[in-house]
Coordinates of N, CA and C and ligand atoms in Angstrom, one line a residue:
M1 N -212.2 -16.7 -49.3 CA -213.7 -16.7 -49.6 C -214.1 -15.2 -49.8
E2 N -213.6 -14.3 -48.9 CA -214.0 -13.0 -49.0 C -213.8 -12.4 -50.4
N3 N -212.6 -12.8 -50.9 CA -212.2 -12.3 -52.2 C -213.2 -12.8 -53.3
R4 N -213.5 -14.1 -53.2 CA -214.5 -14.7 -54.1 C -215.8 -14.0 -54.1
L5 N -216.2 -13.6 -52.9 CA -217.5 -12.9 -52.8 C -217.4 -11.5 -53.4
R6 N -216.3 -10.9 -53.1 CA -216.1 -9.5 -53.7 C -216.1 -9.5 -55.2
L7 N -215.4 -10.5 -55.8 CA -215.4 -10.6 -57.2 C -216.7 -10.9 -57.8
L8 N -217.5 -11.7 -57.2 CA -218.9 -12.0 -57.7 C -219.7 -10.8 -57.6
L9 N -219.6 -10.0 -56.5 CA -220.3 -8.8 -56.3 C -219.9 -7.8 -57.4
A10 N -218.6 -7.7 -57.7 CA -218.2 -6.8 -58.7 C -218.7 -7.2 -60.1
L11 N -218.8 -8.5 -60.3 CA -219.3 -9.0 -61.6 C -220.8 -8.6 -61.7
Q12 N -221.5 -8.8 -60.6 CA -222.9 -8.4 -60.6 C -223.1 -6.9 -60.9
R13 N -222.2 -6.1 -60.3 CA -222.4 -4.6 -60.6 C -222.2 -4.3 -62.0
V14 N -221.1 -4.9 -62.6 CA -220.9 -4.7 -64.0 C -222.0 -5.1 -64.9
D15 N -222.5 -6.3 -64.6 CA -223.6 -6.9 -65.4 C -224.9 -6.0 -65.2
S16 N -225.2 -5.6 -64.0 CA -226.3 -4.8 -63.8 C -226.3 -3.4 -64.5
N17 N -225.1 -2.8 -64.5 CA -224.9 -1.6 -65.3 C -225.1 -1.8 -66.8
F18 N -224.6 -3.0 -67.2 CA -224.8 -3.3 -68.6 C -226.3 -3.5 -69.0
D19 N -226.9 -4.2 -68.1 CA -228.4 -4.4 -68.3 C -229.1 -3.1 -68.3
D20 N -228.7 -2.2 -67.4 CA -229.4 -0.9 -67.4 C -229.2 -0.2 -68.8
L21 N -228.0 -0.3 -69.3 CA -227.8 0.3 -70.6 C -228.6 -0.3 -71.7
Q22 N -228.8 -1.6 -71.6 CA -229.6 -2.3 -72.6 C -231.0 -1.9 -72.5
E23 N -231.4 -1.6 -71.3 CA -232.8 -1.3 -71.1 C -233.2 0.1 -71.7
L24 N -232.1 0.9 -71.7 CA -232.3 2.3 -72.3 C -232.7 2.1 -73.8
K25 N -232.2 1.1 -74.4 CA -232.5 0.9 -75.9 C -233.9 0.4 -76.1
G26 N -234.6 -0.1 -75.0 CA -235.9 -0.5 -75.1 C -236.1 -1.6 -76.1
D27 N -237.2 -1.5 -76.9 CA -237.6 -2.5 -77.8 C -236.8 -2.3 -79.2
L28 N -236.1 -1.3 -79.3 CA -235.5 -0.9 -80.6 C -234.7 -2.1 -81.2
P29 N -233.8 -2.8 -80.5 CA -233.1 -3.9 -81.2 C -234.0 -4.9 -81.7
G30 N -235.0 -5.3 -80.9 CA -236.0 -6.3 -81.4 C -236.8 -5.8 -82.6
I31 N -237.2 -4.6 -82.6 CA -237.9 -4.0 -83.7 C -237.1 -4.0 -85.0
V32 N -235.8 -3.6 -84.8 CA -235.0 -3.6 -86.0 C -234.8 -5.0 -86.6
R33 N -234.6 -5.9 -85.7 CA -234.4 -7.3 -86.1 C -235.6 -7.8 -86.8
G34 N -236.8 -7.5 -86.2 CA -238.1 -7.9 -86.8 C -238.3 -7.4 -88.2
L35 N -237.9 -6.1 -88.4 CA -238.1 -5.5 -89.7 C -237.1 -6.1 -90.7
Q36 N -235.9 -6.4 -90.3 CA -234.9 -7.0 -91.2 C -235.5 -8.4 -91.7
D37 N -236.0 -9.1 -90.7 CA -236.6 -10.4 -91.1 C -237.7 -10.3 -92.1
K38 N -238.6 -9.3 -91.8 CA -239.8 -9.2 -92.7 C -239.3 -8.8 -94.1
I39 N -238.3 -7.9 -94.2 CA -237.8 -7.5 -95.5 C -237.2 -8.7 -96.2
K40 N -236.5 -9.5 -95.5 CA -235.9 -10.7 -96.1 C -237.0 -11.6 -96.7
E41 N -238.0 -11.8 -95.9 CA -239.2 -12.6 -96.3 C -239.8 -12.1 -97.6
Q42 N -240.1 -10.8 -97.6 CA -240.7 -10.2 -98.7 C -239.8 -10.3 -100.0
E43 N -238.5 -10.1 -99.7 CA -237.6 -10.2 -100.9 C -237.6 -11.6 -101.5
K44 N -237.7 -12.6 -100.6 CA -237.7 -14.0 -101.1 C -239.0 -14.3 -101.8
L45 N -240.1 -13.8 -101.3 CA -241.4 -14.0 -101.9 C -241.4 -13.3 -103.3
K46 N -240.8 -12.1 -103.4 CA -240.8 -11.4 -104.6 C -240.0 -12.2 -105.6
K47 N -238.8 -12.7 -105.2 CA -237.9 -13.4 -106.1 C -238.6 -14.7 -106.6
D48 N -239.3 -15.4 -105.7 CA -240.0 -16.6 -106.0 C -241.1 -16.3 -107.1
L49 N -241.8 -15.2 -106.9 CA -242.8 -14.9 -107.9 C -242.2 -14.5 -109.2
E50 N -241.1 -13.8 -109.2 CA -240.4 -13.4 -110.4 C -239.9 -14.7 -111.2
D51 N -239.4 -15.6 -110.4 CA -238.9 -16.9 -111.0 C -240.1 -17.6 -111.6
T52 N -241.2 -17.7 -110.9 CA -242.4 -18.3 -111.4 C -242.8 -17.7 -112.8
A53 N -242.8 -16.4 -112.8 CA -243.2 -15.7 -114.0 C -242.2 -16.0 -115.1
K54 N -240.9 -16.0 -114.8 CA -239.9 -16.2 -115.8 C -240.1 -17.7 -116.4
Q55 N -240.2 -18.6 -115.4 CA -240.3 -20.0 -115.8 C -241.6 -20.3 -116.6
S56 N -242.7 -19.6 -116.3 CA -243.9 -19.8 -117.1 C -243.7 -19.3 -118.5
L57 N -243.0 -18.2 -118.6 CA -242.8 -17.6 -120.0 C -241.9 -18.6 -120.8
V58 N -240.9 -19.2 -120.1 CA -240.0 -20.1 -120.8 C -240.8 -21.3 -121.3
S59 N -241.7 -21.8 -120.4 CA -242.5 -22.9 -120.8 C -243.5 -22.5 -121.9
R60 N -243.9 -21.3 -121.9 CA -244.8 -20.8 -123.0 C -244.1 -20.8 -124.3
D61 N -242.8 -20.3 -124.3 CA -242.0 -20.2 -125.5 C -241.8 -21.6 -126.0
E62 N -241.5 -22.6 -125.1 CA -241.2 -23.9 -125.5 C -242.5 -24.5 -126.2
A63 N -243.7 -24.3 -125.6 CA -244.9 -24.8 -126.2 C -245.1 -24.1 -127.6
D64 N -244.8 -22.8 -127.7 CA -244.9 -22.1 -128.9 C -244.1 -22.8 -130.0
S65 N -242.8 -23.1 -129.7 CA -242.0 -23.7 -130.7 C -242.5 -25.1 -131.1
E66 N -243.0 -25.8 -130.1 CA -243.5 -27.1 -130.4 C -244.7 -27.0 -131.3
I67 N -245.5 -26.1 -131.1 CA -246.7 -25.9 -132.0 C -246.2 -25.6 -133.4
I68 N -245.2 -24.7 -133.5 CA -244.7 -24.4 -134.9 C -244.2 -25.6 -135.6
S69 N -243.4 -26.4 -134.8 CA -242.8 -27.6 -135.5 C -243.9 -28.6 -135.8
L70 N -244.9 -28.7 -134.9 CA -246.0 -29.7 -135.2 C -246.8 -29.2 -136.5
K71 N -247.0 -27.9 -136.6 CA -247.7 -27.4 -137.9 C -246.8 -27.8 -139.1
E72 N -245.5 -27.6 -139.0 CA -244.7 -27.9 -140.1 C -244.8 -29.4 -140.5
K73 N -244.8 -30.2 -139.4 CA -244.9 -31.7 -139.6 C -246.2 -32.0 -140.3
I74 N -247.3 -31.4 -139.9 CA -248.6 -31.7 -140.5 C -248.6 -31.3 -142.0
E75 N -248.0 -30.2 -142.3 CA -247.8 -29.8 -143.7 C -247.1 -30.9 -144.5
K76 N -246.0 -31.4 -143.8 CA -245.2 -32.4 -144.5 C -246.0 -33.7 -144.7
Y77 N -246.7 -34.1 -143.7 CA -247.5 -35.3 -143.8 C -248.6 -35.2 -144.9
K78 N -249.1 -34.0 -145.0 CA -250.2 -33.7 -146.0 C -249.6 -33.9 -147.4
T79 N -248.3 -33.4 -147.6 CA -247.7 -33.5 -148.9 C -247.4 -34.9 -149.2
Q80 N -246.9 -35.6 -148.1 CA -246.6 -37.0 -148.3 C -247.8 -37.9 -148.7
Q81 N -249.0 -37.5 -148.2 CA -250.2 -38.2 -148.5 C -250.5 -38.3 -150.0
F82 N -250.0 -37.2 -150.7 CA -250.2 -37.2 -152.2 C -249.3 -38.2 -152.9
E83 N -248.2 -38.5 -152.2 CA -247.2 -39.4 -152.8 C -247.3 -40.9 -152.5
V84 N -248.1 -41.2 -151.4 CA -248.0 -42.6 -151.0 C -248.7 -43.5 -152.0
K85 N -248.3 -44.8 -151.9 CA -248.8 -45.8 -152.9 C -249.9 -46.6 -152.3
S86 N -250.0 -46.7 -151.0 CA -251.1 -47.6 -150.5 C -252.0 -46.9 -149.5
N87 N -253.2 -47.4 -149.3 CA -254.1 -46.9 -148.3 C -253.5 -46.9 -146.9
K88 N -252.8 -48.0 -146.7 CA -252.3 -48.2 -145.3 C -251.3 -47.1 -145.0
Q89 N -250.5 -46.7 -145.9 CA -249.5 -45.6 -145.7 C -250.3 -44.3 -145.5
Y90 N -251.3 -44.2 -146.3 CA -252.1 -42.9 -146.2 C -252.8 -42.8 -144.9
D91 N -253.3 -43.9 -144.4 CA -254.0 -43.9 -143.1 C -253.0 -43.6 -142.0
A92 N -251.8 -44.2 -142.1 CA -250.8 -44.0 -141.1 C -250.5 -42.5 -141.0
L93 N -250.4 -41.8 -142.1 CA -250.1 -40.4 -142.1 C -251.3 -39.6 -141.5
S94 N -252.5 -40.1 -141.8 CA -253.7 -39.4 -141.3 C -253.7 -39.5 -139.7
R95 N -253.3 -40.7 -139.2 CA -253.2 -40.8 -137.8 C -252.1 -39.8 -137.2
E96 N -251.0 -39.7 -137.9 CA -250.0 -38.8 -137.4 C -250.5 -37.4 -137.4
I97 N -251.3 -37.0 -138.4 CA -251.8 -35.7 -138.5 C -252.8 -35.4 -137.4
D98 N -253.7 -36.4 -137.1 CA -254.6 -36.3 -136.0 C -253.9 -36.1 -134.7
Y99 N -252.9 -37.0 -134.5 CA -252.2 -36.9 -133.3 C -251.6 -35.5 -133.1
S100 N -251.0 -35.0 -134.1 CA -250.3 -33.7 -134.1 C -251.4 -32.6 -133.8
Q101 N -252.5 -32.7 -134.4 CA -253.6 -31.7 -134.2 C -254.0 -31.7 -132.7
E102 N -254.2 -32.9 -132.2 CA -254.6 -33.0 -130.8 C -253.6 -32.3 -129.9
R103 N -252.4 -32.6 -130.2 CA -251.3 -32.1 -129.4 C -251.3 -30.6 -129.5
I104 N -251.5 -30.0 -130.7 CA -251.5 -28.6 -130.8 C -252.7 -28.0 -130.0
T105 N -253.8 -28.6 -130.0 CA -255.0 -28.1 -129.3 C -254.6 -28.1 -127.8
K106 N -254.0 -29.1 -127.3 CA -253.7 -29.2 -125.9 C -252.6 -28.1 -125.5
L107 N -251.6 -28.0 -126.4 CA -250.6 -27.0 -126.1 C -251.2 -25.6 -126.2
T108 N -252.1 -25.3 -127.1 CA -252.6 -24.0 -127.2 C -253.4 -23.6 -125.9
K109 N -254.1 -24.6 -125.4 CA -254.9 -24.4 -124.2 C -253.9 -24.0 -123.1
G110 N -252.8 -24.8 -123.0 CA -251.8 -24.6 -122.0 C -251.1 -23.2 -122.1
L111 N -251.0 -22.7 -123.3 CA -250.4 -21.4 -123.5 C -251.1 -20.3 -122.7
E112 N -252.4 -20.3 -122.8 CA -253.2 -19.3 -122.1 C -252.9 -19.4 -120.6
Q113 N -252.9 -20.7 -120.1 CA -252.7 -20.9 -118.6 C -251.4 -20.3 -118.2
L114 N -250.4 -20.7 -119.1 CA -249.0 -20.2 -118.7 C -248.9 -18.7 -118.7
E115 N -249.5 -18.1 -119.7 CA -249.5 -16.6 -119.8 C -250.2 -16.0 -118.6
G116 N -251.3 -16.6 -118.2 CA -252.1 -16.1 -117.0 C -251.2 -16.2 -115.8
K117 N -250.6 -17.4 -115.7 CA -249.7 -17.6 -114.5 C -248.6 -16.6 -114.4
A118 N -248.0 -16.4 -115.6 CA -246.9 -15.4 -115.6 C -247.3 -14.0 -115.3
S119 N -248.5 -13.6 -115.8 CA -248.8 -12.2 -115.6 C -249.3 -12.1 -114.1
N120 N -250.0 -13.1 -113.6 CA -250.4 -13.0 -112.2 C -249.2 -12.9 -111.2
A121 N -248.2 -13.8 -111.5 CA -247.0 -13.7 -110.7 C -246.3 -12.4 -110.8
K122 N -246.2 -11.9 -112.0 CA -245.6 -10.6 -112.2 C -246.3 -9.5 -111.4
E123 N -247.6 -9.5 -111.5 CA -248.5 -8.5 -110.8 C -248.3 -8.6 -109.3
D124 N -248.3 -9.9 -108.8 CA -248.1 -10.1 -107.3 C -246.7 -9.6 -106.9
A125 N -245.7 -9.8 -107.7 CA -244.4 -9.4 -107.4 C -244.3 -7.9 -107.3
K126 N -245.0 -7.3 -108.3 CA -245.0 -5.8 -108.4 C -245.7 -5.2 -107.1
N127 N -246.8 -5.9 -106.7 CA -247.5 -5.4 -105.5 C -246.7 -5.4 -104.2
I128 N -245.7 -6.2 -104.2 CA -244.9 -6.3 -103.0 C -244.0 -5.0 -102.9
G129 N -243.8 -4.4 -104.0 CA -242.9 -3.2 -104.0 C -243.2 -2.1 -102.9
P130 N -244.5 -1.6 -102.9 CA -244.8 -0.6 -102.0 C -244.6 -1.0 -100.5
E131 N -245.0 -2.2 -100.2 CA -244.9 -2.8 -98.9 C -243.4 -2.8 -98.5
M132 N -242.6 -3.2 -99.4 CA -241.1 -3.3 -99.2 C -240.6 -1.9 -98.9
E133 N -241.0 -0.9 -99.7 CA -240.6 0.5 -99.5 C -240.9 0.9 -98.1
R134 N -242.2 0.6 -97.7 CA -242.6 1.0 -96.4 C -241.7 0.4 -95.3
L135 N -241.5 -0.9 -95.4 CA -240.6 -1.6 -94.5 C -239.2 -1.0 -94.4
K136 N -238.7 -0.7 -95.6 CA -237.3 -0.2 -95.7 C -237.2 1.2 -95.0
T137 N -238.3 2.0 -95.3 CA -238.3 3.3 -94.7 C -238.3 3.2 -93.1
E138 N -239.2 2.3 -92.7 CA -239.3 2.1 -91.2 C -238.0 1.6 -90.6
L139 N -237.4 0.6 -91.4 CA -236.1 0.1 -90.9 C -235.0 1.2 -90.8
K140 N -235.0 2.0 -91.8 CA -234.1 3.1 -91.8 C -234.2 4.0 -90.6
E141 N -235.5 4.4 -90.3 CA -235.8 5.2 -89.1 C -235.4 4.6 -87.8
K142 N -235.8 3.3 -87.6 CA -235.5 2.6 -86.4 C -234.0 2.3 -86.3
G143 N -233.5 2.0 -87.4 CA -232.0 1.7 -87.4 C -231.2 2.9 -87.0
D144 N -231.6 4.1 -87.6 CA -230.9 5.3 -87.2 C -231.1 5.6 -85.7
E145 N -232.3 5.4 -85.2 CA -232.5 5.6 -83.8 C -231.6 4.8 -82.9
L146 N -231.6 3.5 -83.3 CA -230.8 2.5 -82.6 C -229.3 2.9 -82.6
A147 N -228.9 3.2 -83.8 CA -227.5 3.6 -84.0 C -227.1 4.8 -83.1
L148 N -228.0 5.7 -83.0 CA -227.8 6.9 -82.1 C -227.7 6.5 -80.7
V149 N -228.6 5.6 -80.2 CA -228.6 5.2 -78.8 C -227.3 4.4 -78.6
N150 N -227.0 3.5 -79.6 CA -225.7 2.7 -79.4 C -224.5 3.6 -79.3
K151 N -224.5 4.6 -80.1 CA -223.3 5.5 -80.2 C -223.2 6.2 -78.8
E152 N -224.3 6.6 -78.3 CA -224.3 7.3 -77.0 C -223.7 6.5 -75.9
H153 N -223.9 5.2 -76.0 CA -223.4 4.3 -74.9 C -222.3 3.4 -75.2
E154 N -221.8 3.7 -76.4 CA -220.7 2.8 -77.0 C -219.5 2.7 -76.0
E155 N -219.1 3.9 -75.6 CA -217.9 3.9 -74.7 C -218.1 3.2 -73.4
E156 N -219.3 3.5 -72.8 CA -219.6 2.9 -71.5 C -219.7 1.4 -71.7
E157 N -220.3 0.9 -72.7 CA -220.5 -0.5 -72.9 C -219.2 -1.2 -73.1
L158 N -218.3 -0.5 -73.8 CA -217.0 -1.1 -74.1 C -216.2 -1.2 -72.8
K159 N -216.3 -0.2 -72.0 CA -215.6 -0.1 -70.7 C -216.2 -1.3 -69.8
L160 N -217.5 -1.5 -69.8 CA -218.1 -2.5 -69.0 C -217.7 -3.9 -69.5
R161 N -217.6 -4.1 -70.8 CA -217.2 -5.4 -71.4 C -215.8 -5.7 -70.9
H162 N -215.0 -4.7 -71.0 CA -213.6 -4.8 -70.6 C -213.4 -5.2 -69.1
E163 N -214.2 -4.5 -68.3 CA -214.2 -4.8 -66.9 C -214.6 -6.2 -66.6
R164 N -215.6 -6.6 -67.3 CA -216.2 -7.9 -67.1 C -215.1 -9.0 -67.5
E165 N -214.5 -8.8 -68.6 CA -213.5 -9.7 -69.1 C -212.4 -9.9 -68.0
K166 N -212.0 -8.7 -67.5 CA -210.9 -8.8 -66.4 C -211.4 -9.5 -65.2
L167 N -212.6 -9.3 -64.8 CA -213.1 -10.0 -63.6 C -213.3 -11.5 -63.8
V168 N -213.8 -11.9 -65.0 CA -214.1 -13.3 -65.3 C -212.9 -14.2 -65.1
V169 N -211.8 -13.7 -65.6 CA -210.6 -14.5 -65.5 C -210.1 -14.7 -64.1
R170 N -210.6 -13.9 -63.2 CA -210.2 -14.0 -61.8 C -211.1 -14.8 -61.0
I171 N -212.3 -15.2 -61.5 CA -213.3 -15.9 -60.8 C -213.3 -17.4 -61.1
Q172 N -213.4 -18.2 -60.0 CA -213.5 -19.7 -60.2 C -214.6 -20.0 -61.2
K173 N -214.3 -21.1 -62.0 CA -215.3 -21.5 -63.0 C -216.6 -21.9 -62.3
S174 N -216.5 -22.6 -61.2 CA -217.8 -23.1 -60.5 C -218.6 -21.9 -60.0
D175 N -217.9 -20.8 -59.5 CA -218.6 -19.7 -59.1 C -219.3 -19.0 -60.2
I176 N -218.6 -18.9 -61.3 CA -219.2 -18.2 -62.5 C -220.5 -19.0 -62.9
Q177 N -220.3 -20.3 -62.9 CA -221.5 -21.1 -63.4 C -222.7 -20.9 -62.4
M178 N -222.4 -20.9 -61.1 CA -223.4 -20.7 -60.2 C -224.1 -19.4 -60.4
Y179 N -223.2 -18.4 -60.5 CA -223.7 -17.0 -60.7 C -224.6 -16.9 -62.0
E180 N -224.1 -17.5 -63.1 CA -224.8 -17.4 -64.3 C -226.2 -18.1 -64.2
R181 N -226.2 -19.2 -63.5 CA -227.4 -20.0 -63.3 C -228.5 -19.2 -62.6
I182 N -228.0 -18.6 -61.4 CA -228.9 -17.8 -60.6 C -229.4 -16.5 -61.4
R183 N -228.4 -15.9 -62.0 CA -228.7 -14.7 -62.8 C -229.8 -14.9 -63.8
K184 N -229.7 -16.0 -64.5 CA -230.6 -16.4 -65.5 C -232.0 -16.6 -64.9
A185 N -232.0 -17.3 -63.8 CA -233.3 -17.7 -63.2 C -234.0 -16.5 -62.5
K186 N -233.1 -15.6 -62.1 CA -233.7 -14.5 -61.2 C -233.6 -13.1 -61.8
G187 N -233.9 -13.1 -63.1 CA -234.0 -11.8 -63.8 C -232.8 -10.9 -63.7
G188 N -231.6 -11.5 -63.7 CA -230.4 -10.7 -63.8 C -229.7 -10.5 -62.5
L189 N -230.4 -10.7 -61.4 CA -229.8 -10.4 -60.1 C -229.4 -11.7 -59.4
A190 N -228.1 -11.9 -59.3 CA -227.6 -13.2 -58.7 C -227.0 -12.9 -57.3
V191 N -226.3 -11.7 -57.2 CA -225.7 -11.4 -55.9 C -226.3 -10.2 -55.3
V192 N -226.8 -10.4 -54.1 CA -227.4 -9.2 -53.4 C -226.8 -9.1 -52.0
H193 N -226.9 -7.9 -51.5 CA -226.5 -7.8 -50.1 C -227.6 -7.6 -49.2
V194 N -227.4 -8.0 -47.9 CA -228.4 -8.0 -46.9 C -228.5 -6.5 -46.5
K195 N -229.8 -6.1 -46.5 CA -230.0 -4.7 -46.1 C -231.1 -4.7 -45.0
R196 N -230.7 -4.1 -43.9 CA -231.6 -4.1 -42.7 C -232.2 -5.5 -42.5
S197 N -231.3 -6.5 -42.4 CA -231.7 -7.8 -42.1 C -232.7 -8.5 -43.1
A198 N -232.6 -8.0 -44.4 CA -233.5 -8.6 -45.4 C -232.7 -8.8 -46.6
C199 N -233.1 -9.9 -47.4 CA -232.4 -10.2 -48.6 C -232.7 -9.0 -49.6
G200 N -231.6 -8.6 -50.3 CA -231.7 -7.4 -51.2 C -232.4 -7.8 -52.5
G201 N -232.7 -9.1 -52.6 CA -233.4 -9.5 -53.9 C -234.8 -9.7 -53.7
C202 N -235.2 -10.5 -52.6 CA -236.6 -10.8 -52.4 C -237.2 -10.2 -51.2
Y203 N -236.3 -9.5 -50.4 CA -236.7 -8.8 -49.2 C -237.2 -9.8 -48.1
N204 N -236.9 -11.0 -48.2 CA -237.2 -12.0 -47.2 C -236.3 -11.7 -46.0
R205 N -236.8 -11.8 -44.8 CA -236.0 -11.6 -43.6 C -234.9 -12.6 -43.4
V206 N -233.7 -12.1 -43.1 CA -232.6 -13.0 -42.9 C -232.4 -13.0 -41.3
P207 N -232.4 -14.2 -40.7 CA -232.3 -14.3 -39.3 C -231.0 -13.7 -38.8
P208 N -231.0 -13.1 -37.6 CA -229.8 -12.4 -37.0 C -228.6 -13.4 -37.0
Q209 N -228.8 -14.6 -36.7 CA -227.7 -15.6 -36.7 C -227.0 -15.7 -38.0
R210 N -227.8 -15.7 -39.1 CA -227.3 -15.8 -40.4 C -226.6 -14.5 -40.8
V211 N -227.1 -13.3 -40.3 CA -226.5 -12.0 -40.6 C -225.1 -12.0 -40.0
L212 N -225.0 -12.5 -38.8 CA -223.7 -12.6 -38.1 C -222.8 -13.5 -38.9
E213 N -223.3 -14.6 -39.3 CA -222.5 -15.6 -40.1 C -222.0 -14.9 -41.4
L214 N -222.9 -14.2 -42.0 CA -222.6 -13.6 -43.3 C -221.4 -12.6 -43.1
R215 N -221.4 -11.9 -42.0 CA -220.4 -10.9 -41.8 C -219.0 -11.4 -41.8
K216 N -218.9 -12.7 -41.5 CA -217.6 -13.4 -41.4 C -217.0 -13.6 -42.8
N217 N -217.9 -13.6 -43.8 CA -217.5 -13.8 -45.2 C -216.7 -15.2 -45.3
A218 N -217.1 -16.1 -44.5 CA -216.4 -17.4 -44.4 C -216.8 -18.4 -45.5
H219 N -218.1 -18.3 -45.8 CA -218.5 -19.2 -46.9 C -219.7 -18.6 -47.7
M220 N -219.9 -19.3 -48.8 CA -220.9 -18.8 -49.7 C -222.3 -19.1 -49.1
M221 N -223.1 -18.1 -49.0 CA -224.5 -18.2 -48.4 C -225.5 -17.7 -49.4
T222 N -226.6 -18.5 -49.5 CA -227.6 -18.0 -50.4 C -228.9 -17.8 -49.6
C223 N -229.7 -16.9 -50.2 CA -231.0 -16.6 -49.6 C -231.9 -17.9 -49.5
E224 N -232.5 -18.1 -48.4 CA -233.3 -19.3 -48.2 C -234.6 -19.3 -49.0
R225 N -235.0 -18.1 -49.4 CA -236.2 -18.1 -50.2 C -235.9 -18.0 -51.7
C226 N -235.1 -17.0 -52.1 CA -234.9 -16.8 -53.6 C -233.7 -17.5 -54.1
G227 N -232.8 -17.9 -53.2 CA -231.6 -18.7 -53.7 C -230.5 -17.8 -54.2
R228 N -230.6 -16.5 -54.1 CA -229.5 -15.6 -54.6 C -228.4 -15.6 -53.6
I229 N -227.2 -15.3 -54.2 CA -226.0 -15.3 -53.3 C -226.0 -14.0 -52.5
L230 N -225.8 -14.2 -51.1 CA -225.9 -13.1 -50.2 C -224.5 -12.6 -49.8
V231 N -224.4 -11.3 -49.8 CA -223.1 -10.8 -49.2 C -223.6 -9.8 -48.1
S232 N -222.7 -9.6 -47.2 CA -223.0 -8.7 -46.0 C -223.1 -7.2 -46.5
E233 N -223.8 -6.4 -45.7 CA -223.9 -5.0 -46.1 C -222.5 -4.4 -46.0
D234 N -221.7 -4.8 -45.1 CA -220.3 -4.2 -44.9 C -219.5 -4.5 -46.2
L235 N -219.5 -5.7 -46.6 CA -218.7 -6.1 -47.8 C -219.2 -5.3 -49.0
A236 N -220.5 -5.2 -49.1 CA -221.1 -4.5 -50.2 C -220.7 -3.0 -50.2
H237 N -220.7 -2.5 -49.0 CA -220.3 -1.1 -48.8 C -218.9 -0.8 -49.1
D238 N -218.0 -1.6 -48.5 CA -216.6 -1.2 -48.8 C -216.1 -1.7 -50.2
S239 N -216.9 -2.6 -50.8 CA -216.5 -2.9 -52.2 C -216.9 -1.9 -53.2
S240 N -217.9 -1.0 -52.8 CA -218.4 -0.1 -53.7 C -217.4 0.9 -54.1
E241 N -216.4 1.2 -53.2 CA -215.4 2.1 -53.6 C -214.2 1.5 -54.3
T242 N -213.9 0.2 -53.8 CA -212.7 -0.4 -54.4 C -212.9 -1.0 -55.7
V243 N -214.1 -1.6 -55.9 CA -214.2 -2.3 -57.2 C -215.0 -1.5 -58.2
Ligands
LIG1 ZN1 -233.9 -13.6 -51.3

């Protein structure tokens, strides 16, 4: 049992050191992530607007060609009207001409709308440019800052990760699970030692009987108030040199 406790305490020390390092980075990682997300969003918006502009111009060109071919048809119908033999045929051609005219009117109206849509979308896409530049500059600055902080602590982080891996393989799975659960619930601190008869996590008084019990390192004990795993001051003390 004593060894189990020592290992958990060692794990806590590694994790706490790691947490301290992360704290030095402050909000930087979050800020960098936020900026990256915003840039992605703006890029997507810009692309959507450009697609809208492109698609509107394609539709405009299609309407344009349709108008041209309708006009050709009308000319053809008009020529045919001179050659027909009956009123019925003549009227049928007139109806075709009317229909084509109506269609041309409708398409012409649509042309303006499509052009307006395209130029609005293009304008909006263009306006995103300066905002993107601003975000990119900010990302560059914050990213450089973060890279610098990361580099400063790279070696230490690597060392801690390594130590953690080595410890984890030596600890029982159920102990790790318990440790992780408490750590998550208690702001990172799962294993504490009793200091002057008080829990090192919540400072609740630990009764003398329990302090004595704790010194035996015979079983896993948790704080009655905060639920953190308790180790005796002695164990904490002589583990500080060995682990
Ligand atoms: Zn406590």
